[in-house]
mmCIF file of C-alpha atoms and ligand atoms in Angstrom:
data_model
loop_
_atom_site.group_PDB
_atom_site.id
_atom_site.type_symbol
_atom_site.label_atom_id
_atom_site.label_comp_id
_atom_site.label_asym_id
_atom_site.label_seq_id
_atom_site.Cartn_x
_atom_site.Cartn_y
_atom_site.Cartn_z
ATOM 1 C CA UNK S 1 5.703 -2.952 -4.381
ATOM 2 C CA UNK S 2 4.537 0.304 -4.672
ATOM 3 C CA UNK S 3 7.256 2.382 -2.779
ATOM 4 C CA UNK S 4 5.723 5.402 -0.377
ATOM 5 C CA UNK S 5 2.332 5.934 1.782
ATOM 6 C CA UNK S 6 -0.839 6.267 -0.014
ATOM 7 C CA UNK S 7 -2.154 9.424 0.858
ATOM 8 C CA UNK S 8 -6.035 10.658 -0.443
ATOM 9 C CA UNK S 9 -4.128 13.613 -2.217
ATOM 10 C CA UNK S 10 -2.263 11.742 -4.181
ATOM 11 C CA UNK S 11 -4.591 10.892 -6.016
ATOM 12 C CA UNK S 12 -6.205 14.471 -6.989
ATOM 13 C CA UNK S 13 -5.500 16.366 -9.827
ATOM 14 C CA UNK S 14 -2.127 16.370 -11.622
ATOM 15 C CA UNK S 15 -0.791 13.875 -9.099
ATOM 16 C CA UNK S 16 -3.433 11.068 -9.566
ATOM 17 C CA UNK S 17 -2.892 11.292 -12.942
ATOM 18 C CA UNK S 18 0.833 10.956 -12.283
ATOM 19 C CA UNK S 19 0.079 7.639 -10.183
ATOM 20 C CA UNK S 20 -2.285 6.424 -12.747
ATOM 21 C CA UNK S 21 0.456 6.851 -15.825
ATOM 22 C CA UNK S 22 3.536 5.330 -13.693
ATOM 23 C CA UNK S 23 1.425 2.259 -12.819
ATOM 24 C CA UNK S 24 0.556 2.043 -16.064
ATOM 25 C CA UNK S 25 4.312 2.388 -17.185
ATOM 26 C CA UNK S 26 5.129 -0.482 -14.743
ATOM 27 C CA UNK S 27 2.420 -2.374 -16.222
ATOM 28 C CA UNK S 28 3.789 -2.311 -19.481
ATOM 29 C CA UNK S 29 7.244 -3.328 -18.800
ATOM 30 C CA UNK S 30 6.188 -6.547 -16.914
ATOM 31 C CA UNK S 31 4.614 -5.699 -13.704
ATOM 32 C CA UNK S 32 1.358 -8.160 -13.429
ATOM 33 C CA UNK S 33 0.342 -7.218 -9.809
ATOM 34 C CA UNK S 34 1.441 -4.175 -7.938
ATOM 35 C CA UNK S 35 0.830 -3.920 -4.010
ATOM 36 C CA UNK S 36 0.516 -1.246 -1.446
ATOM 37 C CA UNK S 37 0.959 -1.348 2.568
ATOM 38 C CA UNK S 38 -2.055 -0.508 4.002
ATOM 39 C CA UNK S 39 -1.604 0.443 6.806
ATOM 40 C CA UNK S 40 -5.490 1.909 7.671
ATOM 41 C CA UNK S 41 -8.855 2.589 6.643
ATOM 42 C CA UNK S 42 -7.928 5.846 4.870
ATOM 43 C CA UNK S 43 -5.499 4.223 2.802
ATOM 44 C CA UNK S 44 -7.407 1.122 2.295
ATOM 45 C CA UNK S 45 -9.938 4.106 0.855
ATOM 46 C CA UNK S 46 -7.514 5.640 -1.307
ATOM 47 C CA UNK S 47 -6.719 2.278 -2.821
ATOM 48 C CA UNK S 48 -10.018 1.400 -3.407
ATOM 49 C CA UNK S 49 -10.262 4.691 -5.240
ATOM 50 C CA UNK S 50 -6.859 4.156 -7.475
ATOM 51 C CA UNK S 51 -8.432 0.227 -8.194
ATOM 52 C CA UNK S 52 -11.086 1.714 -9.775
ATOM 53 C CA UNK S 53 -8.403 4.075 -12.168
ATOM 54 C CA UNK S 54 -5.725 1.490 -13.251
ATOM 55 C CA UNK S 55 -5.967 -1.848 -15.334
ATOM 56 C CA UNK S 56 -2.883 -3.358 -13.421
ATOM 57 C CA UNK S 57 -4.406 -5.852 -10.252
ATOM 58 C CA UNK S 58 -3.421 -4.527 -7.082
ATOM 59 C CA UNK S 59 -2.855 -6.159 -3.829
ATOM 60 C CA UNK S 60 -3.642 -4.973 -0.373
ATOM 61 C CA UNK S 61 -0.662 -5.852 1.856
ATOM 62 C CA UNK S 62 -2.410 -5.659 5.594
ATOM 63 C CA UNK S 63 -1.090 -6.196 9.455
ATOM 64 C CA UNK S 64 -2.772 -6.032 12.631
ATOM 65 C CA UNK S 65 -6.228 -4.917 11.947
ATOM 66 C CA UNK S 66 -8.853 -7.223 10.090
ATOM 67 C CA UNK S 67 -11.137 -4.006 9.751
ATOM 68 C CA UNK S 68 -8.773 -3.023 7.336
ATOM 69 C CA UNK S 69 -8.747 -6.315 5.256
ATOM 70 C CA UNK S 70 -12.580 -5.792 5.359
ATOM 71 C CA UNK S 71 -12.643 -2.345 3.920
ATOM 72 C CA UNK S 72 -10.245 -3.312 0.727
ATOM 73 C CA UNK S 73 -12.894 -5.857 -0.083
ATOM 74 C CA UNK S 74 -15.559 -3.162 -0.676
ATOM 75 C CA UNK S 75 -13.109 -2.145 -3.716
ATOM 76 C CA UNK S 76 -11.857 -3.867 -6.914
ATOM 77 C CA UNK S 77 -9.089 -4.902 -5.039
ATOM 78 C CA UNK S 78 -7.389 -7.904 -7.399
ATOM 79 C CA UNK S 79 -5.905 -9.729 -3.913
ATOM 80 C CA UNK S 80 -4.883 -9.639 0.073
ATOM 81 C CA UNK S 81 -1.698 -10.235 1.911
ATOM 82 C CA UNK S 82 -2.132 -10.608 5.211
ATOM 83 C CA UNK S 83 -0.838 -12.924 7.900
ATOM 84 C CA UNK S 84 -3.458 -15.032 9.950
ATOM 85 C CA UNK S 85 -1.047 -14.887 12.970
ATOM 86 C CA UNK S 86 -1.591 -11.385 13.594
ATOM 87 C CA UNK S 87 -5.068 -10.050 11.749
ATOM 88 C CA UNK S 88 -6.763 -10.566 15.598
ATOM 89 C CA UNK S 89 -7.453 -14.140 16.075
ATOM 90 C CA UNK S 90 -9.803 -16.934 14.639
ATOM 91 C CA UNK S 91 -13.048 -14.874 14.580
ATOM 92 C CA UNK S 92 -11.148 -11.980 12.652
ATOM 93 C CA UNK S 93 -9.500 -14.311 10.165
ATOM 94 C CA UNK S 94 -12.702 -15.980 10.150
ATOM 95 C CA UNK S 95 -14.336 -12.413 9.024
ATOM 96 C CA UNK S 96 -11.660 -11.497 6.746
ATOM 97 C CA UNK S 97 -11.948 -14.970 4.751
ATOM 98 C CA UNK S 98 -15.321 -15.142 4.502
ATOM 99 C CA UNK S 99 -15.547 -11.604 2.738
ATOM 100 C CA UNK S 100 -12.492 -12.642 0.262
ATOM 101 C CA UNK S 101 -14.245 -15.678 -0.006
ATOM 102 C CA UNK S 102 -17.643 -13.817 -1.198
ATOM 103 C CA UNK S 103 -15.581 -11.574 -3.137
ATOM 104 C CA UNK S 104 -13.638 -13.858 -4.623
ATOM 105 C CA UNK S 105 -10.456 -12.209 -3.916
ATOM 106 C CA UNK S 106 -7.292 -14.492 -3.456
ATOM 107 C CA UNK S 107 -4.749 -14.030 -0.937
ATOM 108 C CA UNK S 108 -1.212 -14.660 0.139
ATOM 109 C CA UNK S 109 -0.233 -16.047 3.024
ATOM 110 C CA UNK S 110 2.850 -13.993 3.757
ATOM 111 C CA UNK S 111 5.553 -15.464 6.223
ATOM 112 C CA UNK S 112 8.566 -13.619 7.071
ATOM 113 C CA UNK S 113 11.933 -14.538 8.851
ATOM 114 C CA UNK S 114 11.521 -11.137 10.552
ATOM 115 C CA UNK S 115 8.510 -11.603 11.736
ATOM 116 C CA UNK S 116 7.961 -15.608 12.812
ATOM 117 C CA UNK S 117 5.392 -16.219 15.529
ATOM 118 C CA UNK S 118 6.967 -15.577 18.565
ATOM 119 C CA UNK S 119 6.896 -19.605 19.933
ATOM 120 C CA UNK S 120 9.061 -20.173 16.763
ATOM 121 C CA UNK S 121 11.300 -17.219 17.201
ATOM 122 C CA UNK S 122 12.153 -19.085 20.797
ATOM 123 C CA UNK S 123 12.320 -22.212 19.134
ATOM 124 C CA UNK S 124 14.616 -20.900 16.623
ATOM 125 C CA UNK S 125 16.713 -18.658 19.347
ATOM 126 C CA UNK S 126 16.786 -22.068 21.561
ATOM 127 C CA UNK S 127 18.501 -23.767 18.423
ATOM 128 C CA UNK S 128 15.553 -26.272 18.263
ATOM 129 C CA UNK S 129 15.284 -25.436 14.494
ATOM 130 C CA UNK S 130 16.426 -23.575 11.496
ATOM 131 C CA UNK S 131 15.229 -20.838 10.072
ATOM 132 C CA UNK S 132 14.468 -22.604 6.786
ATOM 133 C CA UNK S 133 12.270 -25.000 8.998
ATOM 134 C CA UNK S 134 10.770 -22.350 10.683
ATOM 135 C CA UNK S 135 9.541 -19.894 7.760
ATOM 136 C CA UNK S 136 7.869 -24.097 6.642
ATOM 137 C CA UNK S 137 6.262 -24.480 9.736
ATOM 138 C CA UNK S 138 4.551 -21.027 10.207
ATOM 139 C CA UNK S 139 3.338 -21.263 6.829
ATOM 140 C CA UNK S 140 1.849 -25.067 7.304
ATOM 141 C CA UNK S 141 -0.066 -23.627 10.860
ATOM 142 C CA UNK S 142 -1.174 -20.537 8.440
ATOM 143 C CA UNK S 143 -2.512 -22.571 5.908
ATOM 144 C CA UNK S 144 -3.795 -24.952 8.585
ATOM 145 C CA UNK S 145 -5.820 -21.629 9.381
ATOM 146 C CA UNK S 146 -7.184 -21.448 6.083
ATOM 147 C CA UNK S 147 -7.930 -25.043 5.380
ATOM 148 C CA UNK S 148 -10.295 -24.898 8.886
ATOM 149 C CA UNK S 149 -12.275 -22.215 6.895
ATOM 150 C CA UNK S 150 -12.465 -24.013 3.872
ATOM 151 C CA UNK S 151 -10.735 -21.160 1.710
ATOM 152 C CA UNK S 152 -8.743 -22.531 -0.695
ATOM 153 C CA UNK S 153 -7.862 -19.091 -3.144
ATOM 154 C CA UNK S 154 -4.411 -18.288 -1.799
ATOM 155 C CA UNK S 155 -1.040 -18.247 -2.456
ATOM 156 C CA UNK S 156 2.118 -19.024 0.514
ATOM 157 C CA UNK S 157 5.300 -17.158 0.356
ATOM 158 C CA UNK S 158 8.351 -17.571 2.827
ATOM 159 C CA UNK S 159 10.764 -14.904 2.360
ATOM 160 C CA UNK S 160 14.288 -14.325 4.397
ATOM 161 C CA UNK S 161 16.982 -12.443 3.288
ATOM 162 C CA UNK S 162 19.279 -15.358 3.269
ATOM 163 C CA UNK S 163 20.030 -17.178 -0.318
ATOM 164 C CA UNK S 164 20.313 -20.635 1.297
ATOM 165 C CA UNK S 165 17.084 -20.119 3.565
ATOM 166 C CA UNK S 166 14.937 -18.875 0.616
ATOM 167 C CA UNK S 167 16.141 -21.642 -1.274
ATOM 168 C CA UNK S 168 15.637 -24.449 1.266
ATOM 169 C CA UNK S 169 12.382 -23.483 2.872
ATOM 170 C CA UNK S 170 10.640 -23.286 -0.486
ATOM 171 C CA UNK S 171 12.218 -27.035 -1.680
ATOM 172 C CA UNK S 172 10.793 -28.348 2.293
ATOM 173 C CA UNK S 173 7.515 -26.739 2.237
ATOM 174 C CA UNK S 174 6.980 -28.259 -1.647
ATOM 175 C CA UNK S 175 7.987 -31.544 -0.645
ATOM 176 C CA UNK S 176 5.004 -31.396 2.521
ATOM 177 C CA UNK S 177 2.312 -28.703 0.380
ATOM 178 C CA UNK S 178 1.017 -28.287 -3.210
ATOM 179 C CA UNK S 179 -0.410 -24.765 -2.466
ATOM 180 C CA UNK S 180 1.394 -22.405 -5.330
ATOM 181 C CA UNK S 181 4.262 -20.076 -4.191
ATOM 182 C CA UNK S 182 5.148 -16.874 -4.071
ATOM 183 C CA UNK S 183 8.719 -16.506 -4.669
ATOM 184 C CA UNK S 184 11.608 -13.827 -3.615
ATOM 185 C CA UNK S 185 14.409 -13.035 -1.251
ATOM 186 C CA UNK S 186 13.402 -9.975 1.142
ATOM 187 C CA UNK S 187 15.383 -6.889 1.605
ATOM 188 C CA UNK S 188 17.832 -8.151 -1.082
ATOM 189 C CA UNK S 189 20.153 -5.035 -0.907
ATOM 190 C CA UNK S 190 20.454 -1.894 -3.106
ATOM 191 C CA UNK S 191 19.963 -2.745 -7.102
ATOM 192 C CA UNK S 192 23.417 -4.606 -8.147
ATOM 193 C CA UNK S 193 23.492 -7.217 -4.705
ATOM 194 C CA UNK S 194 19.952 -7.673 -4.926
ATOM 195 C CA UNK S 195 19.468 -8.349 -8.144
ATOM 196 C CA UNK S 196 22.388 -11.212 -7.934
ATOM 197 C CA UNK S 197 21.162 -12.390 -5.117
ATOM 198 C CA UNK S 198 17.507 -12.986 -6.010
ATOM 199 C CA UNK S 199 18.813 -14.829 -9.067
ATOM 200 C CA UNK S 200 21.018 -16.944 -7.194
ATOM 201 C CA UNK S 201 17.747 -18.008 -4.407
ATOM 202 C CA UNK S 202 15.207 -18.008 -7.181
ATOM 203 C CA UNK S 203 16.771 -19.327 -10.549
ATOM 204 C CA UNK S 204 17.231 -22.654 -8.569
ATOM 205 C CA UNK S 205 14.033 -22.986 -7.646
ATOM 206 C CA UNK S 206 12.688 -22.164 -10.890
ATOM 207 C CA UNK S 207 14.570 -24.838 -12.212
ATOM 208 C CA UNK S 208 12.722 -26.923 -10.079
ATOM 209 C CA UNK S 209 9.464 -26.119 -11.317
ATOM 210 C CA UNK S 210 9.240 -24.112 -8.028
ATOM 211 C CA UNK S 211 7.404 -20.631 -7.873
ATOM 212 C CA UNK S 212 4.265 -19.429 -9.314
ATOM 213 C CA UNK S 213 5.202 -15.344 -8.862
ATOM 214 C CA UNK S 214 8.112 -13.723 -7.709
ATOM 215 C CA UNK S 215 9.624 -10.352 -6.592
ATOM 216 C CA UNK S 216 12.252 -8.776 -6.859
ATOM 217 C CA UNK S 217 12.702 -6.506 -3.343
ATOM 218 C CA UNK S 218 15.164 -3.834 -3.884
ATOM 219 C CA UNK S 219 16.675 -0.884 -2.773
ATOM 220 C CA UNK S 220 15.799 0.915 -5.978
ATOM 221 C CA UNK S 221 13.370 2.167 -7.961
ATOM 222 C CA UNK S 222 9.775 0.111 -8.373
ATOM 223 C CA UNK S 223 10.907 -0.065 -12.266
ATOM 224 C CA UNK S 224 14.165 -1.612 -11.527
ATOM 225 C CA UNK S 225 12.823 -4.362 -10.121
ATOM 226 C CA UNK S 226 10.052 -5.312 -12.435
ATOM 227 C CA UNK S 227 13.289 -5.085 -14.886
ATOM 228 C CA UNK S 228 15.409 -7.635 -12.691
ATOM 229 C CA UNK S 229 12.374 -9.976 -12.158
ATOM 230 C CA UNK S 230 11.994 -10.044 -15.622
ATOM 231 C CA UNK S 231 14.904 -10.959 -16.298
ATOM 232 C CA UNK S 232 15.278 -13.622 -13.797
ATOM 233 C CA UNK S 233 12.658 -14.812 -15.674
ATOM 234 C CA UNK S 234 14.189 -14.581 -19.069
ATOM 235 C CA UNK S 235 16.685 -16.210 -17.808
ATOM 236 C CA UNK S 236 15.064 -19.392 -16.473
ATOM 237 C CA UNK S 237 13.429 -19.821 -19.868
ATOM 238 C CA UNK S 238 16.851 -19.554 -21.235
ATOM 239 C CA UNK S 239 18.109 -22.124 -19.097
ATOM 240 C CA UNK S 240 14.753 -24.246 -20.462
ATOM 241 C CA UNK S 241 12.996 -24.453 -16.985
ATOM 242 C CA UNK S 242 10.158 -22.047 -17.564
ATOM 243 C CA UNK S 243 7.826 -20.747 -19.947
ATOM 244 C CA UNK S 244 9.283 -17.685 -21.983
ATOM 245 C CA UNK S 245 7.299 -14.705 -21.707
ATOM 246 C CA UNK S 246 6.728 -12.133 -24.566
ATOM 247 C CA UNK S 247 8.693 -8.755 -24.472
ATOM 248 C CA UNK S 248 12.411 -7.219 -25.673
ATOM 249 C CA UNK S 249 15.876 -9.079 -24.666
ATOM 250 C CA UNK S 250 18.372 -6.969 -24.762
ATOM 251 C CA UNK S 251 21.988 -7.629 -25.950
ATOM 252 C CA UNK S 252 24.598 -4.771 -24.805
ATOM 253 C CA UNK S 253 27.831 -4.484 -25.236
ATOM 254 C CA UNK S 254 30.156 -3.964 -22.156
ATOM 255 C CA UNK S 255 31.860 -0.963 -23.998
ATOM 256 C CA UNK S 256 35.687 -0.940 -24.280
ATOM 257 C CA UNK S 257 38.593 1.225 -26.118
ATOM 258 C CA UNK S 258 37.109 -0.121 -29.186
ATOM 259 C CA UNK S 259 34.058 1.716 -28.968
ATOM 260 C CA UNK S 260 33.082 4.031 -30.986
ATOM 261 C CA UNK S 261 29.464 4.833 -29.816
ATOM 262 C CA UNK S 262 27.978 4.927 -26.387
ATOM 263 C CA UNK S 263 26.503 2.184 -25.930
ATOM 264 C CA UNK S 264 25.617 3.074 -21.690
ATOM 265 C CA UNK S 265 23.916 6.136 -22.556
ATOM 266 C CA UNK S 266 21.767 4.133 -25.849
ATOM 267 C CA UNK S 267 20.676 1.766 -23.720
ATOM 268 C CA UNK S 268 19.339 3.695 -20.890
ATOM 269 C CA UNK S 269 17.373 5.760 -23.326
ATOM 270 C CA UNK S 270 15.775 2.902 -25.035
ATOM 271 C CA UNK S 271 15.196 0.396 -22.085
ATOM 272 C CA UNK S 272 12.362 0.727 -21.016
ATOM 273 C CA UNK S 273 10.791 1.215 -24.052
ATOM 274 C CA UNK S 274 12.092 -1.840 -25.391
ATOM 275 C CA UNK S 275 10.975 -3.752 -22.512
ATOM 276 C CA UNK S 276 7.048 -2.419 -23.045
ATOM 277 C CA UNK S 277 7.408 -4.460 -26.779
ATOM 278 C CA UNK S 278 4.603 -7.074 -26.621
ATOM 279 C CA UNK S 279 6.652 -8.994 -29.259
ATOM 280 C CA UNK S 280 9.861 -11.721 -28.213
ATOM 281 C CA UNK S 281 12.355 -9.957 -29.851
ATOM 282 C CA UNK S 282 16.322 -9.250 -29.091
ATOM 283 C CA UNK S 283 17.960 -6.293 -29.541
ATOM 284 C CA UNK S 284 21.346 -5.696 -29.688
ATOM 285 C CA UNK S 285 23.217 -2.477 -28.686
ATOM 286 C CA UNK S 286 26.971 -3.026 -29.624
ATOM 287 C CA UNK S 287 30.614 -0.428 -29.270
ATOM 288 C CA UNK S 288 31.996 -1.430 -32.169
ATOM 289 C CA UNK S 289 32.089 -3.154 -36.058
ATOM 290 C CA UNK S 290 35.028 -5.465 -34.568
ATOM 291 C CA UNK S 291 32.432 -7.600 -32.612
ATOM 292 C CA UNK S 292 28.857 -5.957 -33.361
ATOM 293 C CA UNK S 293 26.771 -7.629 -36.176
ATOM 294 C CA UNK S 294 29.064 -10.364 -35.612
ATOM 295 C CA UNK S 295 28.575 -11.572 -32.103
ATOM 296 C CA UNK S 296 24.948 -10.001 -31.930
ATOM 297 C CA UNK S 297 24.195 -11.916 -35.760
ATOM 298 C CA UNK S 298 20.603 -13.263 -33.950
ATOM 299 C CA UNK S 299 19.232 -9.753 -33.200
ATOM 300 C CA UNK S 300 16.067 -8.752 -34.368
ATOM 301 C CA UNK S 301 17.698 -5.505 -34.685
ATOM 302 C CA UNK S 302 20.899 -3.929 -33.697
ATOM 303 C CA UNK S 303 23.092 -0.891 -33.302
ATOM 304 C CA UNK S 304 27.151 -0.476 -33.454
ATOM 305 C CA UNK S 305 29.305 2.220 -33.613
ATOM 306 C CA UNK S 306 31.768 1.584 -36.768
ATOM 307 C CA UNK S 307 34.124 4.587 -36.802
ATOM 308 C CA UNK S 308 32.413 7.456 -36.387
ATOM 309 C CA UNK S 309 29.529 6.236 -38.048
ATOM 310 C CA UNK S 310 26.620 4.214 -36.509
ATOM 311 C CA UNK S 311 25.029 1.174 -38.292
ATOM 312 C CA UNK S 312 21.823 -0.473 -37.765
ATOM 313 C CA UNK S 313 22.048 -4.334 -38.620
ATOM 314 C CA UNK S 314 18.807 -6.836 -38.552
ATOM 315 C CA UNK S 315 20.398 -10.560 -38.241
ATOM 316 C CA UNK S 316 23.644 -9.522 -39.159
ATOM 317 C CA UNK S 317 23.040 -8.114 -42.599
ATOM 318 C CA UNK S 318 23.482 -4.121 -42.262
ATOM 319 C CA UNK S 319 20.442 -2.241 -43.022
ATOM 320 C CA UNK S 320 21.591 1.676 -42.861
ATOM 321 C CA UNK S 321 24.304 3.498 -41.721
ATOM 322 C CA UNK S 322 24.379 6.685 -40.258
ATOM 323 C CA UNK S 323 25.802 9.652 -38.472
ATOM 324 C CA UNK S 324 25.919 8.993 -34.887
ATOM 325 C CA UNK S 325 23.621 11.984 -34.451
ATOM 326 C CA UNK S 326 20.610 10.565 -36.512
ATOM 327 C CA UNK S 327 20.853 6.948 -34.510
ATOM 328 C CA UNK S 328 18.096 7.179 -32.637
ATOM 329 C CA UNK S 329 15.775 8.458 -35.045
ATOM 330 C CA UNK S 330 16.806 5.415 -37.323
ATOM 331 C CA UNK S 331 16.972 2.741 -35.101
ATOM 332 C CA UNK S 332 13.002 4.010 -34.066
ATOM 333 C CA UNK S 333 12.599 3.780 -37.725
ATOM 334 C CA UNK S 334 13.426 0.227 -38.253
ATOM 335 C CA UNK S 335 12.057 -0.877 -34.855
ATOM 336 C CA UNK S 336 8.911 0.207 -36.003
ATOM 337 C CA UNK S 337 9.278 -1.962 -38.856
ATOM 338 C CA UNK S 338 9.563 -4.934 -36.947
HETATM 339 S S1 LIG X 401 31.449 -4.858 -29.065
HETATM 340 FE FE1 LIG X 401 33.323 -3.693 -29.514
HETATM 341 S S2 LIG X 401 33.229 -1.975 -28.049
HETATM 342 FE FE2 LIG X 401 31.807 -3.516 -27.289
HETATM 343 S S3 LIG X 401 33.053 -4.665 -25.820
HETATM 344 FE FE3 LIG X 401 33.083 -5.770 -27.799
HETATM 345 S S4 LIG X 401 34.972 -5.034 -28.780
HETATM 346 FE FE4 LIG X 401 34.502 -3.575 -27.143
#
């Protein structure tokens, strides 16, 4: 989720083209669909404007006022979020779906613990149900919404900030619904906690075969968690329960008194270019000869300090070594080999 307001000036001159190269960026280390709040006509404007710039789909993410749902749809906007319960009432939602429908524009149905309907906030207050059961039920009288009108492009997601509530609402609402799901944990916490925590709520479900996309929500940058969704995704294909996607894995070492090149500081250089490579490869960044092209044999490519020279190993078998100074120059080298 694209991080700040949307202002018309943001897109003019050197700062459009700013915009249009960090979407791009985000693009190219995983990000399939980047949205924006919108929250009115001008910015619905200026995203219509940046739609027309960038490759990458974006989604509109709209509250309170249909008009605003309406105006996206004049632009090569890729989807909608909005939530029926509080675009205006049946003749607004009406409006709104019609247009996407015309438009063929898909959108998510977005339910959120903070934000239930308010006769389900009682009933949840009043201990009449969970909050699991809750986030289910809003969705099934959103999509009941929908199904009225006959629109049948869109996507549900339930999100709380709980583990076990993420986890359970999206196992009850498959069991009842077949509609796919969007899957994530909201304000998940700053980059470390939230990134631990949306693998513990979402690798379970992916095991499950539940969960069609997924965010990461963190406090962090946009790129940080297109790198932890990706990875929660790497892993589930590890783990055999999903489809593995192209792109880097990266093998680093922890670093101890062994080491004798930094492998913190390599890493953080080369991430996310590594993570833009179309092809499934691993890469291993390694401290030391002790362990390196050992325990990293599998790599594609790897790097170890050994001494106070660097080597640069491709399944095990050392290709080059160097002075510590010329690594990254010769690990570019053989990458580009690859
Ligand atoms: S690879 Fe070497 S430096 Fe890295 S943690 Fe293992 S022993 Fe330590």
């Amino acid at each position: 989720m694209w991080k700040a307001p949307l202002l018309p000036k943001d897109l003019e001159g050197e700062a459009g083209r700013a915009i249009v190269r960090r979407i791009e960026a985000l693009s190219a280390i995983g990000c399939d669909l980047l949205r924006f709040a919108v929250p009115d006509i001008k910015t619905a404007e200026t995203l219509g404007a940046l739609a027309s710039r960038v490759s990458t789909p974006l989604c509109a993410d709209i509250h309170f006022d249909y008009r605003i749902a309406l105006r996206c749809l004049d632009f090569p906007i890729a989807k909608l979020r909005i939530n029926p319960g509080n675009i205006g009432g049946k003749s607004r939602t009406e409006a709104v779906l019609a247009k996407a429908a015309a438009k063929k524009v898909p959108i998510r149905i977005g339910v959120n613990a903070g934000s239930l309907p308010l006769a389900l906030r009682k009933k949840l207050e009043e201990g009449k149900t969970g909050r699991a059961e809750a986030l289910v039920e809003a969705a099934l009288e959103e999509i009941a919404v929908f199904d009225k009108f006959g629109f049948t492009d869109f996507v549900v997601s339930m999100k709380a900030s709980g583990i076990a509530d993420t986890i359970k609402a999206n196992r009850l609402f498959r069991k009842q619904n077949a509609a796919p799901l969007h899957i994530g944990v909201t304000e998940a916490g700053p980059l470390v906690a939230g990134s631990v925590r949306s693998a513990a709520a979402l690798l379970p479900l992916l095991t499950e075969g539940i969960g069609d996309t997924l965010r990461v929500s963190l406090s962090d940058t946009m790129e940080n968690e297109v790198i932890a969704a990706r990875e929660i995704l790497f892993a589930a294909a590890e783990a055999g329960c999903t489809r593995a996607r192209g792109g880097a894995r990266i093998i680093s070492c922890p670093r101890c008194g062994r080491n004798g090149f930094d492998t913190h500081a390599f890493t953080e250089r080369w991430m996310r270019r590594l993570y833009a490579l179309e092809k499934p490869l691993s890469i291993a960044v390694m401290g030391c000869a002790v362990n390196g092209p050992g325990e990293a044999k599998h790599a594609d490519l790897g790097i170890t300090g050994a001494g106070n020279k660097v080597l640069i190993f491709r399944h095990g078998k050392v290709l080059r070594t160097i002075n510590a100074d010329d690594a990254d120059k010769a690990f570019e080298e053989e990458l580009l080999k690859l």
